[in-house]
XYZ file of C-alpha atoms in Angstrom:
458
model
C 20.156 3.413 83.428
C 22.804 4.481 80.972
C 22.462 3.221 77.375
C 24.915 0.725 76.199
C 27.373 2.301 73.767
C 26.637 0.977 70.192
C 29.664 -0.525 68.424
C 31.181 1.598 65.671
C 30.643 0.192 62.188
C 34.341 -0.143 61.654
C 34.569 -2.527 64.650
C 31.668 -4.651 63.228
C 33.323 -4.813 59.767
C 36.601 -5.916 61.449
C 34.817 -8.485 63.507
C 33.200 -9.824 60.252
C 36.480 -9.792 58.229
C 38.072 -11.724 61.202
C 35.114 -14.338 61.050
C 35.602 -14.458 57.158
C 39.148 -15.671 57.505
C 38.143 -18.566 59.716
C 35.567 -19.654 57.171
C 37.246 -22.835 55.850
C 34.279 -23.812 53.234
C 35.142 -24.485 49.638
C 34.361 -22.105 46.859
C 31.630 -24.644 45.599
C 30.022 -24.424 49.037
C 30.130 -20.661 49.228
C 28.485 -20.302 45.732
C 25.718 -22.849 46.532
C 24.930 -20.720 49.778
C 24.984 -17.508 47.752
C 22.712 -18.959 45.178
C 20.234 -20.386 47.955
C 20.172 -16.972 49.624
C 19.455 -15.044 46.366
C 16.902 -17.557 45.293
C 15.214 -17.118 48.816
C 15.237 -13.289 48.915
C 14.039 -12.969 45.480
C 11.157 -15.250 45.926
C 10.069 -13.368 49.105
C 10.444 -10.080 47.167
C 8.311 -11.239 44.151
C 5.555 -12.858 46.343
C 5.367 -10.436 49.187
C 7.278 -7.257 48.587
C 5.546 -6.176 45.354
C 2.033 -4.979 46.022
C 1.325 -4.276 42.172
C 0.137 -7.587 40.717
C -0.769 -6.077 37.330
C 1.920 -8.126 35.562
C 0.132 -11.404 36.236
C -3.027 -9.990 34.384
C -1.187 -9.120 31.049
C -2.533 -11.712 28.496
C -0.340 -13.518 26.163
C 0.171 -11.498 22.949
C 2.982 -13.429 21.032
C 2.391 -17.019 19.602
C 5.167 -18.543 17.668
C 4.241 -19.573 14.154
C 4.659 -23.390 13.605
C 7.828 -24.464 11.719
C 7.676 -26.129 8.337
C 8.291 -29.577 9.816
C 5.609 -29.033 12.474
C 2.810 -30.459 10.160
C 0.200 -30.995 12.857
C 0.416 -27.509 14.328
C 0.165 -26.084 10.662
C -2.983 -28.079 9.956
C -4.348 -27.046 13.310
C -3.597 -23.366 12.589
C -5.321 -23.514 9.149
C -8.415 -25.290 10.488
C -8.665 -22.716 13.355
C -8.504 -19.828 10.848
C -10.964 -21.342 8.684
C -13.378 -21.746 11.490
C -12.759 -18.449 12.499
C -13.529 -16.761 9.251
C -16.500 -18.913 8.786
C -17.800 -17.587 12.067
C -17.025 -14.030 11.037
C -18.852 -14.564 7.729
C -22.033 -15.974 9.490
C -22.253 -12.679 11.501
C -22.573 -10.504 8.270
C -26.044 -9.622 6.961
C -27.201 -11.865 3.890
C -29.325 -10.546 1.071
C -32.458 -11.434 2.815
C -31.535 -9.537 5.965
C -30.409 -6.601 3.897
C -33.973 -6.561 2.154
C -35.571 -6.675 5.589
C -33.498 -3.800 6.715
C -34.502 -1.708 3.870
C -38.122 -2.579 4.339
C -37.994 -1.274 7.983
C -36.180 1.841 6.994
C -38.764 2.656 4.321
C -41.641 1.943 6.735
C -40.106 4.285 9.466
C -39.343 7.209 7.104
C -40.126 10.643 8.572
C -41.618 13.261 6.337
C -41.272 15.884 4.900
C -38.969 14.332 1.963
C -35.786 16.226 1.504
C -35.524 16.572 -2.439
C -36.125 13.171 -3.599
C -34.512 11.616 -0.405
C -36.545 9.581 2.170
C -35.487 10.797 5.694
C -35.472 9.194 9.157
C -35.333 10.707 12.498
C -33.016 9.579 15.356
C -36.199 8.130 17.370
C -37.331 6.173 14.337
C -33.702 5.242 13.589
C -33.488 3.484 17.190
C -36.851 1.887 16.640
C -35.430 0.125 13.544
C -32.292 -0.841 15.273
C -34.578 -2.599 17.828
C -36.544 -4.401 15.295
C -33.802 -5.326 12.829
C -32.136 -8.007 14.993
C -28.634 -8.387 16.724
C -26.612 -8.509 13.562
C -27.662 -4.915 12.747
C -27.082 -3.519 16.305
C -23.531 -2.244 15.369
C -24.984 0.157 12.753
C -27.637 1.694 14.965
C -25.239 3.793 17.249
C -25.260 7.621 17.987
C -21.810 7.737 16.331
C -23.054 6.367 13.076
C -26.128 8.522 13.040
C -23.877 11.716 13.721
C -21.580 10.635 11.010
C -24.375 10.824 8.395
C -26.041 13.825 9.819
C -25.468 16.768 7.558
C -27.676 19.851 7.336
C -31.295 18.708 7.497
C -33.220 21.224 9.516
C -35.109 18.590 11.398
C -32.006 16.658 12.399
C -32.643 13.711 10.119
C -30.524 11.554 8.008
C -31.000 10.254 4.604
C -32.332 6.599 4.531
C -30.288 5.806 1.141
C -27.119 7.163 2.562
C -27.484 5.011 5.665
C -28.299 1.982 3.665
C -25.324 2.503 1.378
C -23.171 2.903 4.575
C -24.286 -0.516 5.722
C -23.930 -2.067 2.327
C -20.551 -0.839 2.080
C -19.462 -2.028 5.505
C -20.829 -5.547 4.717
C -19.007 -5.577 1.492
C -15.777 -4.512 3.094
C -16.000 -7.410 5.647
C -17.071 -9.912 3.058
C -14.154 -8.821 0.748
C -11.733 -9.057 3.800
C -12.964 -12.498 4.749
C -12.544 -13.402 1.019
C -9.089 -12.229 0.717
C -7.962 -13.566 4.134
C -8.784 -17.182 2.832
C -5.926 -16.666 0.466
C -3.521 -15.497 3.178
C -1.675 -18.691 3.330
C 0.752 -17.365 5.897
C -2.210 -16.076 8.227
C -0.352 -12.729 8.881
C -2.867 -10.250 7.442
C -0.956 -9.815 4.013
C -0.884 -11.456 0.549
C 2.005 -12.593 -1.363
C 2.172 -12.134 -5.093
C 1.110 -15.753 -5.568
C -1.702 -15.324 -3.071
C -3.156 -12.507 -5.147
C -2.758 -14.199 -8.419
C -4.810 -17.159 -7.142
C -7.587 -14.719 -5.822
C -7.786 -12.741 -9.208
C -7.634 -15.967 -11.126
C -10.659 -17.508 -9.260
C -12.367 -14.148 -9.528
C -12.356 -13.993 -13.402
C -15.436 -16.218 -13.827
C -17.353 -13.933 -11.762
C -16.912 -10.821 -13.750
C -19.117 -10.474 -16.907
C -16.818 -8.005 -18.517
C -14.040 -10.587 -18.837
C -16.328 -13.226 -20.347
C -14.653 -12.484 -23.776
C -11.151 -13.330 -22.580
C -9.529 -16.599 -23.966
C -8.491 -18.938 -21.305
C -4.790 -18.866 -22.899
C -4.694 -14.978 -21.925
C -5.688 -15.634 -18.254
C -1.993 -15.817 -17.047
C -1.228 -12.567 -18.787
C -4.332 -10.902 -17.433
C -3.733 -11.891 -13.815
C -0.078 -10.814 -14.144
C -1.221 -7.472 -15.385
C -3.764 -7.028 -12.838
C -1.544 -8.085 -9.965
C 1.301 -5.798 -10.971
C -0.865 -2.725 -10.267
C -1.470 -3.757 -6.771
C 2.141 -4.528 -6.064
C 3.521 -1.515 -7.848
C 1.629 0.998 -5.897
C 1.155 -0.836 -2.619
C 4.360 -2.570 -2.121
C 6.869 0.410 -2.695
C 9.672 -1.190 -0.635
C 9.392 -4.321 -2.870
C 8.916 -6.853 0.168
C 6.726 -9.122 -2.214
C 3.762 -8.785 0.123
C 0.966 -6.402 0.674
C -1.431 -5.839 3.596
C -4.959 -6.937 3.280
C -5.925 -3.510 4.947
C -4.097 -1.632 2.302
C -5.766 -3.524 -0.549
C -9.299 -2.730 1.072
C -8.292 0.939 1.610
C -7.308 1.695 -1.957
C -9.515 2.063 -5.059
C -8.229 -0.861 -7.184
C -10.329 -3.430 -5.714
C -13.393 -1.281 -6.584
C -12.060 -0.933 -9.966
C -11.559 -4.671 -10.418
C -14.945 -5.512 -9.023
C -16.627 -2.591 -11.305
C -16.319 -5.249 -13.902
C -19.299 -7.066 -12.620
C -21.310 -4.387 -14.273
C -22.580 -5.954 -17.585
C -23.535 -2.451 -18.806
C -20.110 -0.765 -18.221
C -19.598 1.959 -20.657
C -16.660 1.927 -23.238
C -15.128 5.031 -21.564
C -15.149 3.424 -18.180
C -13.425 0.192 -19.511
C -10.892 2.019 -21.275
C -9.784 3.992 -18.198
C -9.876 1.038 -16.011
C -6.571 -0.791 -15.806
C -8.320 -4.041 -14.986
C -10.634 -4.194 -18.049
C -10.228 -6.609 -20.863
C -9.734 -3.677 -23.426
C -7.051 -2.246 -21.185
C -5.140 -5.517 -20.505
C -5.165 -6.440 -24.248
C -3.876 -2.986 -25.092
C -0.950 -3.154 -22.782
C -0.162 -6.805 -23.764
C -0.601 -5.883 -27.400
C 1.799 -2.936 -27.106
C 4.338 -5.410 -25.650
C 4.017 -7.816 -28.465
C 4.335 -4.925 -31.041
C 7.538 -3.919 -29.445
C 8.964 -7.404 -29.457
C 10.244 -7.386 -33.001
C 12.241 -10.597 -32.832
C 9.520 -12.495 -31.084
C 11.466 -13.804 -28.297
C 9.031 -12.774 -25.636
C 11.496 -10.352 -24.075
C 12.380 -6.683 -24.964
C 15.791 -5.415 -25.640
C 16.758 -1.689 -25.115
C 16.276 -0.909 -28.933
C 12.774 -2.424 -28.999
C 11.846 -0.504 -25.752
C 13.130 2.651 -27.451
C 9.934 2.588 -29.656
C 7.528 2.720 -26.586
C 4.775 5.275 -26.866
C 5.989 8.136 -29.284
C 9.387 6.710 -29.332
C 10.774 9.910 -27.845
C 12.415 8.602 -24.551
C 15.983 9.481 -24.239
C 18.780 6.879 -24.742
C 20.229 7.810 -21.547
C 17.093 7.256 -19.652
C 16.640 3.820 -21.154
C 20.163 2.977 -20.447
C 19.350 3.691 -16.709
C 16.005 1.578 -16.957
C 18.168 -1.566 -17.978
C 20.767 -0.756 -15.427
C 18.384 -0.661 -12.598
C 15.393 -2.848 -13.353
C 15.416 -6.593 -13.311
C 16.457 -8.053 -16.817
C 17.557 -11.416 -18.135
C 20.562 -11.354 -20.198
C 19.988 -7.605 -20.785
C 16.370 -7.983 -21.902
C 13.232 -7.020 -20.050
C 10.265 -9.594 -19.349
C 6.476 -8.780 -19.402
C 6.454 -8.167 -15.367
C 9.319 -5.824 -15.611
C 7.688 -4.027 -18.530
C 4.431 -3.694 -16.683
C 6.176 -1.571 -13.830
C 7.627 0.584 -16.592
C 4.267 1.244 -18.023
C 2.580 1.901 -14.772
C 5.393 4.403 -13.843
C 5.014 6.344 -17.174
C 1.389 6.240 -17.361
C 0.852 7.476 -13.794
C 3.657 10.140 -13.363
C 1.596 12.231 -10.989
C 1.612 9.450 -8.374
C 4.296 8.928 -5.631
C 4.889 5.403 -6.415
C 5.626 6.358 -10.023
C 7.709 9.260 -9.175
C 9.827 7.054 -6.804
C 10.388 4.634 -9.769
C 11.637 7.419 -12.085
C 13.540 9.243 -9.418
C 15.531 6.149 -8.787
C 16.603 6.049 -12.504
C 17.367 9.709 -12.387
C 19.372 9.512 -9.067
C 22.498 7.861 -10.666
C 24.708 7.856 -7.587
C 22.045 6.732 -5.178
C 22.595 10.021 -3.133
C 18.875 10.455 -2.477
C 18.699 13.754 -4.428
C 19.248 15.350 -7.712
C 21.735 18.134 -8.232
C 22.611 20.330 -11.235
C 25.035 17.747 -12.618
C 22.121 14.956 -12.595
C 19.856 17.422 -14.397
C 22.395 18.452 -16.869
C 23.425 14.926 -17.643
C 19.605 13.909 -18.572
C 18.912 17.168 -20.239
C 21.975 17.024 -22.608
C 20.191 13.821 -24.168
C 17.046 15.952 -24.827
C 19.131 18.760 -26.532
C 20.804 16.056 -28.700
C 17.299 14.832 -29.841
C 16.288 18.380 -30.586
C 19.453 18.887 -32.646
C 18.599 15.770 -34.625
C 14.959 17.052 -35.320
C 16.402 20.436 -36.372
C 14.796 22.127 -33.429
C 15.967 25.478 -32.007
C 18.210 24.732 -28.963
C 17.256 25.568 -25.497
C 19.908 26.273 -22.963
C 20.239 23.926 -19.726
C 20.601 27.137 -17.688
C 16.976 28.199 -18.388
C 15.594 24.782 -18.052
C 17.443 24.317 -14.708
C 15.976 27.667 -13.409
C 12.561 26.637 -14.534
C 12.814 23.320 -12.707
C 13.921 24.894 -9.456
C 11.133 27.449 -9.591
C 8.662 24.614 -10.045
C 9.857 22.470 -7.416
C 10.991 24.932 -4.863
C 13.310 22.332 -2.970
C 14.142 22.751 0.774
C 17.780 22.715 -0.139
C 18.370 25.236 -3.021
C 21.065 22.845 -4.433
C 19.523 19.419 -4.131
C 15.984 18.056 -5.204
C 14.707 15.130 -3.178
C 11.950 12.736 -4.014
C 9.751 14.363 -1.334
C 10.535 17.799 -2.892
C 9.140 16.354 -6.185
C 6.005 14.937 -4.542
C 5.353 18.105 -2.490
C 5.556 20.387 -5.527
C 2.974 18.603 -7.461
C 5.245 19.285 -10.438
C 6.977 15.809 -10.467
C 5.296 14.702 -13.517
C 6.260 17.793 -15.486
C 9.914 17.776 -14.256
C 10.531 14.137 -15.074
C 8.842 14.425 -18.583
C 11.231 17.368 -19.330
C 14.237 15.181 -18.288
C 13.336 11.896 -19.980
C 11.130 12.341 -22.794
C 11.416 14.771 -25.918
C 7.739 14.745 -26.426
C 7.255 15.708 -22.613
C 9.689 18.426 -23.077
C 8.071 19.727 -26.280
C 4.647 19.607 -24.591
C 5.977 21.776 -21.806
C 7.728 24.338 -24.075
C 4.626 24.771 -26.251
C 2.224 24.719 -23.473
C 0.673 28.053 -24.327
C 0.395 27.327 -27.925
C -1.249 23.967 -27.123
C -3.648 25.736 -24.802
C -4.506 28.152 -27.686
C -5.072 25.444 -30.316
C -6.677 22.785 -27.985
C -9.842 23.154 -29.773
C -8.328 21.177 -32.977
C -6.353 18.791 -30.728
C -3.839 18.075 -33.560
C -0.585 19.403 -31.975
C 1.774 16.839 -30.749
C 5.395 15.609 -31.390
C 4.346 14.626 -34.868
C 4.590 18.331 -35.650
C 8.085 18.648 -34.741
C 9.500 18.131 -38.139
C 7.073 20.770 -39.586
C 8.232 23.527 -37.244
């Protein structure tokens, strides 16, 4: 039996077009039918045509923060966070549990002793883990053991090193929970006011700060907080991550003040100590000759050895926050932190912004010459032998070795590890003099008397 001839596609299209002409429905009716068909086919495809159902198992990962007027939701969120932090705190080892852990470790030490260190084998380590209780289980893993395993010929680890590791972990978690209590937004970061409250309430627990007058507390807190924000908030967002606070050494320095027998040298080198805070604030008061609580450019020019160039100070007052052309204590602290830590990237960023007058992101020969002319003028006033800019420029480019031979970027300065020297040459006559006389200074280092004070004698 012969197959029926299939109609050509063009004939089918003509018939459909002919039928379409006979459709007397309104546009609204046609759109309604179109929507109905789309919904029908989409639903069929979604439920039956797609075999991969993984999208249904993706957990919700975004929760909108309650608005300011949603008081009940805000209270609920605060209570939930408080309960969560309390639960996390209960999961930590307390003093009694830590003492018990030390007793178990000491009981299971494996001879021979390595130097003065008591050692423990992996088998004994696992036994202690079983006896120490569920709170300690996360510390007794093969990964932790391997991390602490060094060069012991018997494959053992130091009991003291392991216990210190546990103590450090417990301290970090305690501190994170403590900081999180001040995280009002609950977003894992602290605003300036949050950190101020944390440090203010910490002061009574630090024996080294017992001698501070309460009237000085606000200035101390401001001094302490500025170091955190200067180095940990380079983009000046007004907030820093709690993780960043824990990862840096500043909190260790601050909590070091719990040591009642902290040496004088340690106190002087610790930004957070009472002597250091009083030194910085005392300098500020000494510079403030008119006693209005602010510093003018003329007053700031006496900072340090009074050898910062006028051009550089002009840039400080152009770029930094001032009030009627005068600098407050908080802005002064940023200035001090930058000049006292010139090797640090955050300090170099601060100074580089002042040197980069046109905000191009780099320094060129014109920029270097502009700032060095002020150094030459000061040398002339002191009756010093003039140094040509060409020589200084060549030395700077030799030190920095920028990627672009005509432009020095901030990253070039950081990578060269010479940023502190370069910036000192450009902004501070004493810094330039120290660089120029470095060989003489090394030779006469035993008497330690060479400084800018000798300029007028040379």
